[in-house]
Tab-separated table of C-alpha atoms and ligand atoms in Angstrom:
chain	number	residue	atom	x	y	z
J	102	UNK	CA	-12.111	11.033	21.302
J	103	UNK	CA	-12.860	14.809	22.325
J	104	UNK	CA	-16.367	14.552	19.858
J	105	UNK	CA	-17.640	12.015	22.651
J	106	UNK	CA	-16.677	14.386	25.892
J	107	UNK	CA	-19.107	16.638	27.217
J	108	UNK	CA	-19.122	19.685	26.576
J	109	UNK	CA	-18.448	20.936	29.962
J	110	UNK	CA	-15.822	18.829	30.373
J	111	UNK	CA	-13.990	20.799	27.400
J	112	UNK	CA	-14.721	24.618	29.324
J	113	UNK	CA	-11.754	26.747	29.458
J	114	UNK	CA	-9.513	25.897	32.368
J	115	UNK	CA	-10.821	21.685	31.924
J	116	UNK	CA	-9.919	20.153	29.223
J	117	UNK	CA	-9.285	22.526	27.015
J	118	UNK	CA	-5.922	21.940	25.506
J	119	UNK	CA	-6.176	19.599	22.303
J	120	UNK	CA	-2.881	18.150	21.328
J	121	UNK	CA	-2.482	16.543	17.721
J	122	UNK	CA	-0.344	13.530	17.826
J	123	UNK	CA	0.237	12.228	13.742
J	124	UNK	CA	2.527	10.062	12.666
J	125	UNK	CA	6.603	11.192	13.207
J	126	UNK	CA	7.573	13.028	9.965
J	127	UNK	CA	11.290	12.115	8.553
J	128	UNK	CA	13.195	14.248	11.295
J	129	UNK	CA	10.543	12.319	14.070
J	130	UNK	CA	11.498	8.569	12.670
J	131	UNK	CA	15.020	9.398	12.902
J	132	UNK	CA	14.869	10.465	16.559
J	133	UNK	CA	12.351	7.156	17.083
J	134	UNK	CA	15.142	5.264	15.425
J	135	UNK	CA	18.293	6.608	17.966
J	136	UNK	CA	15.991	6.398	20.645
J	137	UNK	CA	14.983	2.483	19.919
J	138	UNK	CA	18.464	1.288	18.385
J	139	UNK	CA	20.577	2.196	21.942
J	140	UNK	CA	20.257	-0.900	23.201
J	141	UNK	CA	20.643	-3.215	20.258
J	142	UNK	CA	24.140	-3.548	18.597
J	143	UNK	CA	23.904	-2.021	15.205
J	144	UNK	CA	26.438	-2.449	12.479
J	145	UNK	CA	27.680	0.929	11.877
J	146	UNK	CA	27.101	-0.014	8.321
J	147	UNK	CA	23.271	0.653	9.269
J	148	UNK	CA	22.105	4.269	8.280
J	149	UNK	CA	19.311	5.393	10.160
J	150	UNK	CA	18.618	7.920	8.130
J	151	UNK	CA	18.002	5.647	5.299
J	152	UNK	CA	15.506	3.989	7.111
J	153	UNK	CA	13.907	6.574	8.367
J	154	UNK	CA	14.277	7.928	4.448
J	155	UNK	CA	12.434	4.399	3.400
J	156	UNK	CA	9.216	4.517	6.213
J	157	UNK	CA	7.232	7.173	5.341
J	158	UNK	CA	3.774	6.562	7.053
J	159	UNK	CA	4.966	3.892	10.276
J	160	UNK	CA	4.460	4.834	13.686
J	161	UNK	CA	6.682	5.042	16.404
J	162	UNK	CA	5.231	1.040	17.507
J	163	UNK	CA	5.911	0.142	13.913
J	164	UNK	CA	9.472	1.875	13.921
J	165	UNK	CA	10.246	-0.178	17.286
J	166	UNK	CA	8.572	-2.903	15.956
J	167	UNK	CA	10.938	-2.993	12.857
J	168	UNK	CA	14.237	-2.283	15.324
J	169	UNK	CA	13.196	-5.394	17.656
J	170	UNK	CA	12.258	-7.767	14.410
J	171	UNK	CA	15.247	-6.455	12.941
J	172	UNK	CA	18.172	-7.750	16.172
J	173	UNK	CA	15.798	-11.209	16.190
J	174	UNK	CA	16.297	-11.579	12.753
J	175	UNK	CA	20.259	-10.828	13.222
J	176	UNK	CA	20.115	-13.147	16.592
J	177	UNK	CA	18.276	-16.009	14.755
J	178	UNK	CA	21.444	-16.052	12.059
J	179	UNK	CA	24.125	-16.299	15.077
J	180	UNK	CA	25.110	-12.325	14.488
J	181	UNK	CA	27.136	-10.261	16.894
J	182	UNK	CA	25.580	-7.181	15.480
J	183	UNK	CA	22.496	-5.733	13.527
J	184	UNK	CA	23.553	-5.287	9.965
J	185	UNK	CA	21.172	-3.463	7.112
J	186	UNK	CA	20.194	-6.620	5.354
J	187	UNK	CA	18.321	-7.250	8.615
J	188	UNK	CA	16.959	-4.285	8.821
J	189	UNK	CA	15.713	-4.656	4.983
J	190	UNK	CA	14.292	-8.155	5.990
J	191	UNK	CA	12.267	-6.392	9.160
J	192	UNK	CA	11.056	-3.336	7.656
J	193	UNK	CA	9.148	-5.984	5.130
J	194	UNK	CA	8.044	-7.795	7.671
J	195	UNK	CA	6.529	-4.961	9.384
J	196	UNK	CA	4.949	-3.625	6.576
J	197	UNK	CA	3.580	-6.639	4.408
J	198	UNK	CA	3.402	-9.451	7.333
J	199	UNK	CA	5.695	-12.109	7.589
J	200	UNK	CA	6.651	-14.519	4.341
J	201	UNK	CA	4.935	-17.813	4.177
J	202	UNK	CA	7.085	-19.824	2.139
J	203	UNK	CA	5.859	-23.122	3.293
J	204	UNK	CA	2.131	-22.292	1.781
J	205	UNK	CA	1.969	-24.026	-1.834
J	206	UNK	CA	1.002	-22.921	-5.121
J	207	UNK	CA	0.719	-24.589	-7.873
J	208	UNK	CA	2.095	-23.381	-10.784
J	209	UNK	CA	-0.522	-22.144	-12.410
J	210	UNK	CA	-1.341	-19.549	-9.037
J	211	UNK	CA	1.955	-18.522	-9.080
J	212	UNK	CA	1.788	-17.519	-13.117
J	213	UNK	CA	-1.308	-15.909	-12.687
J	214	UNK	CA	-0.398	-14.434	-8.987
J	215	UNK	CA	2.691	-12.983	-10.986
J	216	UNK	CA	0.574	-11.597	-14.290
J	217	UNK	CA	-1.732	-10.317	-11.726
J	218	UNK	CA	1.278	-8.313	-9.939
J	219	UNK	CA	3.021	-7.373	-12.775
J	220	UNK	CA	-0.416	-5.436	-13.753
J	221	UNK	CA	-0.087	-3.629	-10.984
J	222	UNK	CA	3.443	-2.721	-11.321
J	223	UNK	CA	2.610	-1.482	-14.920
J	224	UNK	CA	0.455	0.598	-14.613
J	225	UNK	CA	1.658	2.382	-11.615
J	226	UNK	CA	4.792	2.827	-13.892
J	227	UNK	CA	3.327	4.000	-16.585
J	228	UNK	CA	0.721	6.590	-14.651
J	229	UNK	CA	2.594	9.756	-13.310
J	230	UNK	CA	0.587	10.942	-10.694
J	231	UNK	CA	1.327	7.193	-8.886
J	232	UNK	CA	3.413	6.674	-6.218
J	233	UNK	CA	6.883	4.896	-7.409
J	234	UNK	CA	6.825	1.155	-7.797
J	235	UNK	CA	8.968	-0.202	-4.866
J	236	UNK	CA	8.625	-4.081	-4.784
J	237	UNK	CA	7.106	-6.635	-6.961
J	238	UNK	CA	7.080	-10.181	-5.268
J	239	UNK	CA	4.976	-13.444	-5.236
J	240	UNK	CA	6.463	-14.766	-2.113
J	241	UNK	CA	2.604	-14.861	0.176
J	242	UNK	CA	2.558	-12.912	2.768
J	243	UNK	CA	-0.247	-12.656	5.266
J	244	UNK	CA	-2.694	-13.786	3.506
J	245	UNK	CA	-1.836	-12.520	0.397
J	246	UNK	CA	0.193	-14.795	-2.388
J	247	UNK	CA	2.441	-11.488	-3.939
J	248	UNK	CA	2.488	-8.101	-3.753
J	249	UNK	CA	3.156	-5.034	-5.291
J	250	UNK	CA	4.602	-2.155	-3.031
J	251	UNK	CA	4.561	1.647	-3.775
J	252	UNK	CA	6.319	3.596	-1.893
J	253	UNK	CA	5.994	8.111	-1.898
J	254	UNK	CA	9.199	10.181	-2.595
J	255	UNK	CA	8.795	11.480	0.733
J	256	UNK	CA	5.854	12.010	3.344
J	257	UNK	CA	2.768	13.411	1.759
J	258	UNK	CA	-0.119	15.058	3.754
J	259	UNK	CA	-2.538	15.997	0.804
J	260	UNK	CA	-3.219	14.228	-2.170
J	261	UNK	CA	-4.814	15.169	-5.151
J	262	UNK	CA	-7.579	14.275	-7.407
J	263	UNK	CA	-4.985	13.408	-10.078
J	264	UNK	CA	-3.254	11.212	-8.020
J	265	UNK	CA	-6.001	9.172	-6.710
J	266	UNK	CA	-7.522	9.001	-10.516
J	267	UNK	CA	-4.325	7.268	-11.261
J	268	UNK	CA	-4.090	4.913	-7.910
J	269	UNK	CA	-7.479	3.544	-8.317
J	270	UNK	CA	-6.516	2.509	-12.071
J	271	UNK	CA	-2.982	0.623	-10.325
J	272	UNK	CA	-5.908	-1.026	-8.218
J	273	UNK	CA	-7.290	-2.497	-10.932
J	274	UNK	CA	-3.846	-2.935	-13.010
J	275	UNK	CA	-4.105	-6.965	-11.169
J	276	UNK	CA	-7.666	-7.874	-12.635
J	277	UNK	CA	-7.107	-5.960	-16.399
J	278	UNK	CA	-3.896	-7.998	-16.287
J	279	UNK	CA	-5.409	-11.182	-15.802
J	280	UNK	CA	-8.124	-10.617	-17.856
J	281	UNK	CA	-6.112	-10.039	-20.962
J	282	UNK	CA	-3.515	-12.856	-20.376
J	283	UNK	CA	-6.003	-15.480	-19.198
J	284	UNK	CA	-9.808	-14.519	-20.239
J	285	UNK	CA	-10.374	-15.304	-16.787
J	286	UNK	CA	-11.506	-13.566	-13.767
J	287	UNK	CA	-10.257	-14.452	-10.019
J	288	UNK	CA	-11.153	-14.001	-6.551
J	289	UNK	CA	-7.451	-12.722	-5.755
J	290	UNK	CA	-8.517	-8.880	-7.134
J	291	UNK	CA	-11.077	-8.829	-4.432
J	292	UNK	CA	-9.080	-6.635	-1.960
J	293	UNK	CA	-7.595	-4.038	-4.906
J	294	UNK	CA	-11.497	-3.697	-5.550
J	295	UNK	CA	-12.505	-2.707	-2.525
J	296	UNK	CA	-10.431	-0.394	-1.565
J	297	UNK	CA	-10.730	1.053	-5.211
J	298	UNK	CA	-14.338	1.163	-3.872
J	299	UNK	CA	-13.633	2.988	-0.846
J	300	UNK	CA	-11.776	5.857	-2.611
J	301	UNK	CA	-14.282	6.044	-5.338
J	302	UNK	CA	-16.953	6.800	-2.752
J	303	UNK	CA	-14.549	9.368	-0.697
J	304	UNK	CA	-13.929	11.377	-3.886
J	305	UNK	CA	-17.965	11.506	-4.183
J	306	UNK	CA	-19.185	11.879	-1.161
J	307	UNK	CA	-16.243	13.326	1.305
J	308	UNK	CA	-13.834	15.063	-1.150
J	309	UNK	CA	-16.228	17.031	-3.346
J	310	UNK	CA	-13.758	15.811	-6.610
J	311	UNK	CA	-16.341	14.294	-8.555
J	312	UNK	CA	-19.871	15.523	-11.023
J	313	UNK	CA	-21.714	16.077	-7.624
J	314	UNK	CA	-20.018	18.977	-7.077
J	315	UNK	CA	-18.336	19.738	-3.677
J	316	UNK	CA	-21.041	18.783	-1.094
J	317	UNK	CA	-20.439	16.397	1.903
J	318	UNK	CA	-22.764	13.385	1.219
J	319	UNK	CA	-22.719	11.426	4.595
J	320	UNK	CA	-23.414	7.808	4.550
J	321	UNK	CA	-20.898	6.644	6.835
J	322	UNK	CA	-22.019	4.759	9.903
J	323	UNK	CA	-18.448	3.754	11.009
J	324	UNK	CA	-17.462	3.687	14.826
J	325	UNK	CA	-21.476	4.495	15.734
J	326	UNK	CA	-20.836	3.089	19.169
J	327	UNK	CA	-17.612	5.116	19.977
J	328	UNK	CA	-19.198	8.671	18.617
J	329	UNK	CA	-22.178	10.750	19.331
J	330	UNK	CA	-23.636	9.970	15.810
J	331	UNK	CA	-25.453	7.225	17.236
J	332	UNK	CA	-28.186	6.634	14.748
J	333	UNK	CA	-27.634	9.435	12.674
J	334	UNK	CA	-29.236	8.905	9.708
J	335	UNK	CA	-28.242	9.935	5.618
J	336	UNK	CA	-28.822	13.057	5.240
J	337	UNK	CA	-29.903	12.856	1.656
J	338	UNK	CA	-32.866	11.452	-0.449
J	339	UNK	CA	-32.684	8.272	-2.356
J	340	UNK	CA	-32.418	9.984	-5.598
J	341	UNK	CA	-29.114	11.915	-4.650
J	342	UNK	CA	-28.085	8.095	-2.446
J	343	UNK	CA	-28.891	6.896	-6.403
J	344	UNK	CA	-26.790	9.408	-8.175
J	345	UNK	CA	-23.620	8.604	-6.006
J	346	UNK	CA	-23.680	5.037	-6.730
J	347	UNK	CA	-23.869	5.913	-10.351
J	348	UNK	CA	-20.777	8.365	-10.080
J	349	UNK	CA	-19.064	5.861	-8.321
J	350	UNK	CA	-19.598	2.944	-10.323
J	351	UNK	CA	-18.543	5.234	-13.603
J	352	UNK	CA	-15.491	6.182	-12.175
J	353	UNK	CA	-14.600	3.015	-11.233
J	354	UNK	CA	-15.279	1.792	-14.956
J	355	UNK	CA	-13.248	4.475	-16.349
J	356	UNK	CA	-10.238	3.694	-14.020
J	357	UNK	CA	-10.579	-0.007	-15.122
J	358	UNK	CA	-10.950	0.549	-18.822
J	359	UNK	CA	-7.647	2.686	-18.110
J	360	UNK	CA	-5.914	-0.115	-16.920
J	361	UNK	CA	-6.922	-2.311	-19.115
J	362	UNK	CA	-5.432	-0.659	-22.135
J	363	UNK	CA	-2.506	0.507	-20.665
J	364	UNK	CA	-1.882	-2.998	-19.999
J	365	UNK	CA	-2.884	-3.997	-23.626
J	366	UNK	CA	-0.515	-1.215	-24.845
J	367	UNK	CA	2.572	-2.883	-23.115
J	368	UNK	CA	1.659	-6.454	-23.302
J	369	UNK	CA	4.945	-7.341	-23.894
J	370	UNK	CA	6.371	-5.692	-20.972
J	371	UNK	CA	3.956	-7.472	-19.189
J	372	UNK	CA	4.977	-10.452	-20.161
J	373	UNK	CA	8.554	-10.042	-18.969
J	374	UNK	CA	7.398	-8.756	-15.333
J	375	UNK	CA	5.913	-11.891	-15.401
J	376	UNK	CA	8.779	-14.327	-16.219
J	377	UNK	CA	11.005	-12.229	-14.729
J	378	UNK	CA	9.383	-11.977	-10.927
J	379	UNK	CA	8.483	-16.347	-11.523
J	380	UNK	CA	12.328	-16.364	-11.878
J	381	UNK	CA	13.512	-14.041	-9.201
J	382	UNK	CA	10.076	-14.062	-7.070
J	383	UNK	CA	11.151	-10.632	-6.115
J	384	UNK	CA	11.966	-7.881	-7.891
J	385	UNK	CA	12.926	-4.148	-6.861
J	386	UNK	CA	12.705	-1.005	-8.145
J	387	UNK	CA	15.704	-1.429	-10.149
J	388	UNK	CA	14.780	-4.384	-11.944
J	389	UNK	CA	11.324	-3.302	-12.479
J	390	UNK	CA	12.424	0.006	-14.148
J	391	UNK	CA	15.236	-1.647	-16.224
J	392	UNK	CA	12.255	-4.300	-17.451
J	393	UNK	CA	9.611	-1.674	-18.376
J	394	UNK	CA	12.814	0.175	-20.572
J	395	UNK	CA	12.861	-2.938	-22.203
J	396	UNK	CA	15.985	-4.283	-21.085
J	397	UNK	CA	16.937	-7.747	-19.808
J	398	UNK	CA	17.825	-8.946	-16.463
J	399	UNK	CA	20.904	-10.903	-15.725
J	400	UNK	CA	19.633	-14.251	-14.921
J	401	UNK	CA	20.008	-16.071	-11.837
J	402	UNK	CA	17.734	-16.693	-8.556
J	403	UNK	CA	17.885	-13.905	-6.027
J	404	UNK	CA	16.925	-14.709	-2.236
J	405	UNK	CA	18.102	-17.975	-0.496
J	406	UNK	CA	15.293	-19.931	0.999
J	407	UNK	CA	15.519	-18.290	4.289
J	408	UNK	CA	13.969	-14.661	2.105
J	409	UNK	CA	17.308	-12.632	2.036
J	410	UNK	CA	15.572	-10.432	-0.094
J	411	UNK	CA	17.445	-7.016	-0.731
J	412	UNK	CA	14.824	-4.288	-2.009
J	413	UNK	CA	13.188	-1.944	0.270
J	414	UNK	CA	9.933	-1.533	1.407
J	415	UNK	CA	6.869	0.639	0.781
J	416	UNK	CA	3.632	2.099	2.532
J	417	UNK	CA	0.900	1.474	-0.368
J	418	UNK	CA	0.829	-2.353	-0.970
J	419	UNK	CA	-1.651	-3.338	-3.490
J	420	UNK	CA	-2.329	-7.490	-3.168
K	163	ZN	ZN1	-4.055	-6.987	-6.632
């Protein structure tokens, strides 16, 4: 935290010499990887450059993290060595928190838990700007009962207006979903709403991409104790604190009425998202692609009860 140094501390010839650590790029993860997989007996069927290739966005922790889940996995099943189906099972583990099959749903959860996903999935396939539909599940994790994972083509450091306009209406893809399929509203969309929320406001107020023109609006209080904000105050009148609200609750509308008829456009595809992930309870990117073309899946459950799940895993999750 250099902002809460003082100054004379940060003189020439003190501590002068800033040094940006970000996250490892795909060249970084791959070193991570070697460095963390020396001790662990890895199949040589395991490609670390696929897995570095499939983590855009973890840290180092999270890429030891996902090598140490990953041989305890492998360990747990009586395995001599790490093979890539562990791997697959860690690397969702790390990123979505461990399955909970034992929580119950009743069926009617699950249907709507799987409309609700399936929303997602749709729209973020049929919205070019959004990242690539990875994973489609309604196995709970954490304390979420599915998800619906996006995961980038490869590590992205900017994003545009375009492609935020088109993630906020994936947000909301859940709730337009269950909407049209059920007339009824539920609690599970709070999350995708919030954060939908959250980038509204940052277009507004931080990244100048919205009617108020590019002007830094500052509202946030966040970290107060840690900084030397302390007590700063908005730096704008009430009228202008008025007019962001208003741009941010119409651009949230617009993203939602988006979603809503892209989902009422494709109904039926909908539909078979839906039976097809309360058959499977997972699907990857595969399946989903081959259902929105409007073919069919071979039938058959997928994933023994101990979650031997075989797609890959992705950095935006939308629950
Ligand atoms: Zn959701």
């Amino acid at each position: 935290r250099p902002d809460v140094l003082d100054p004379a501390l940060l003189r020439p010839g003190r501590f002068d010499r800033r040094v940006v650590v970000s996250r490892p790029d795909l060249n970084g993860r791959l070193g991570i990887l070697k460095v963390h997989t020396k001790k662990v007996p890895v199949s040589p069927e395991v490609e670390l450059n696929t897995i570095a290739r499939g983590t855009p966005g973890f840290s180092g922790a999270d890429l030891e993290n996902l090598v140490n889940e990953a041989a305890l996995y492998a360990a747990r099943k009586n395995k001599s060595v790490v093979e890539p189906s562990d791997f697959e099972y860690a690397k969702d583990k790390v990123m979505m928190g461990a399955e909970r099959r034992s929580m119950l749903l009743t069926e009617k959860e699950k249907l709507t838990t799987a409309y609700h996903e399936s929303g997602h999935a749709l729209v973020a396939k049929k919205l070019p700007n959004a990242d690539p539909v990875h994973k489609l599940t309604i196995v709970p994790r954490g304390m979420a009962l599915g998800l619906m994972q996006q995961l980038p083509e490869a590590d992205k450091h900017t994003y545009s207006k375009s492609y935020w306009m088109d993630q906020l209406a994936v947000f909301f893809g859940g709730r337009a979903a269950e909407e049209l399929v059920f007339q009824e509203m539920n609690t599970g969309a709070s999350s995708d709403i919030e954060r939908a929320t959250d980038i509204a406001r940052r277009m507004v107020c931080e990244w100048g991409m919205s009617a108020l023109g590019p002007v830094h609006y500052s509202a946030k209080e966040e970290h107060v104790f840690l900084g030397r904000d302390i007590g700063k105050s908005r730096e704008h009148s009430e009228s202008v604190q008025f007019e962001i609200d208003q741009e941010v609750k119409a651009i949230l509308q617009s993203r939602y009425e988006v979603a809503k008829q892209i989902v009422a456009e494709n109904l039926e595809v909908l539909h078979n998202l839906a039976k097809a992930v309360m058959e499977k309870e997972t699907l990857d990117s595969d399946d989903i692609e081959r259902i929105v073309k409007g073919e069919t899946l071979s039938p058959g459950p997928q994933g023994g009860p101990s979650g031997t799940s075989e797609a890959s895993v992705g950095v935006s999750v939308a629950a």
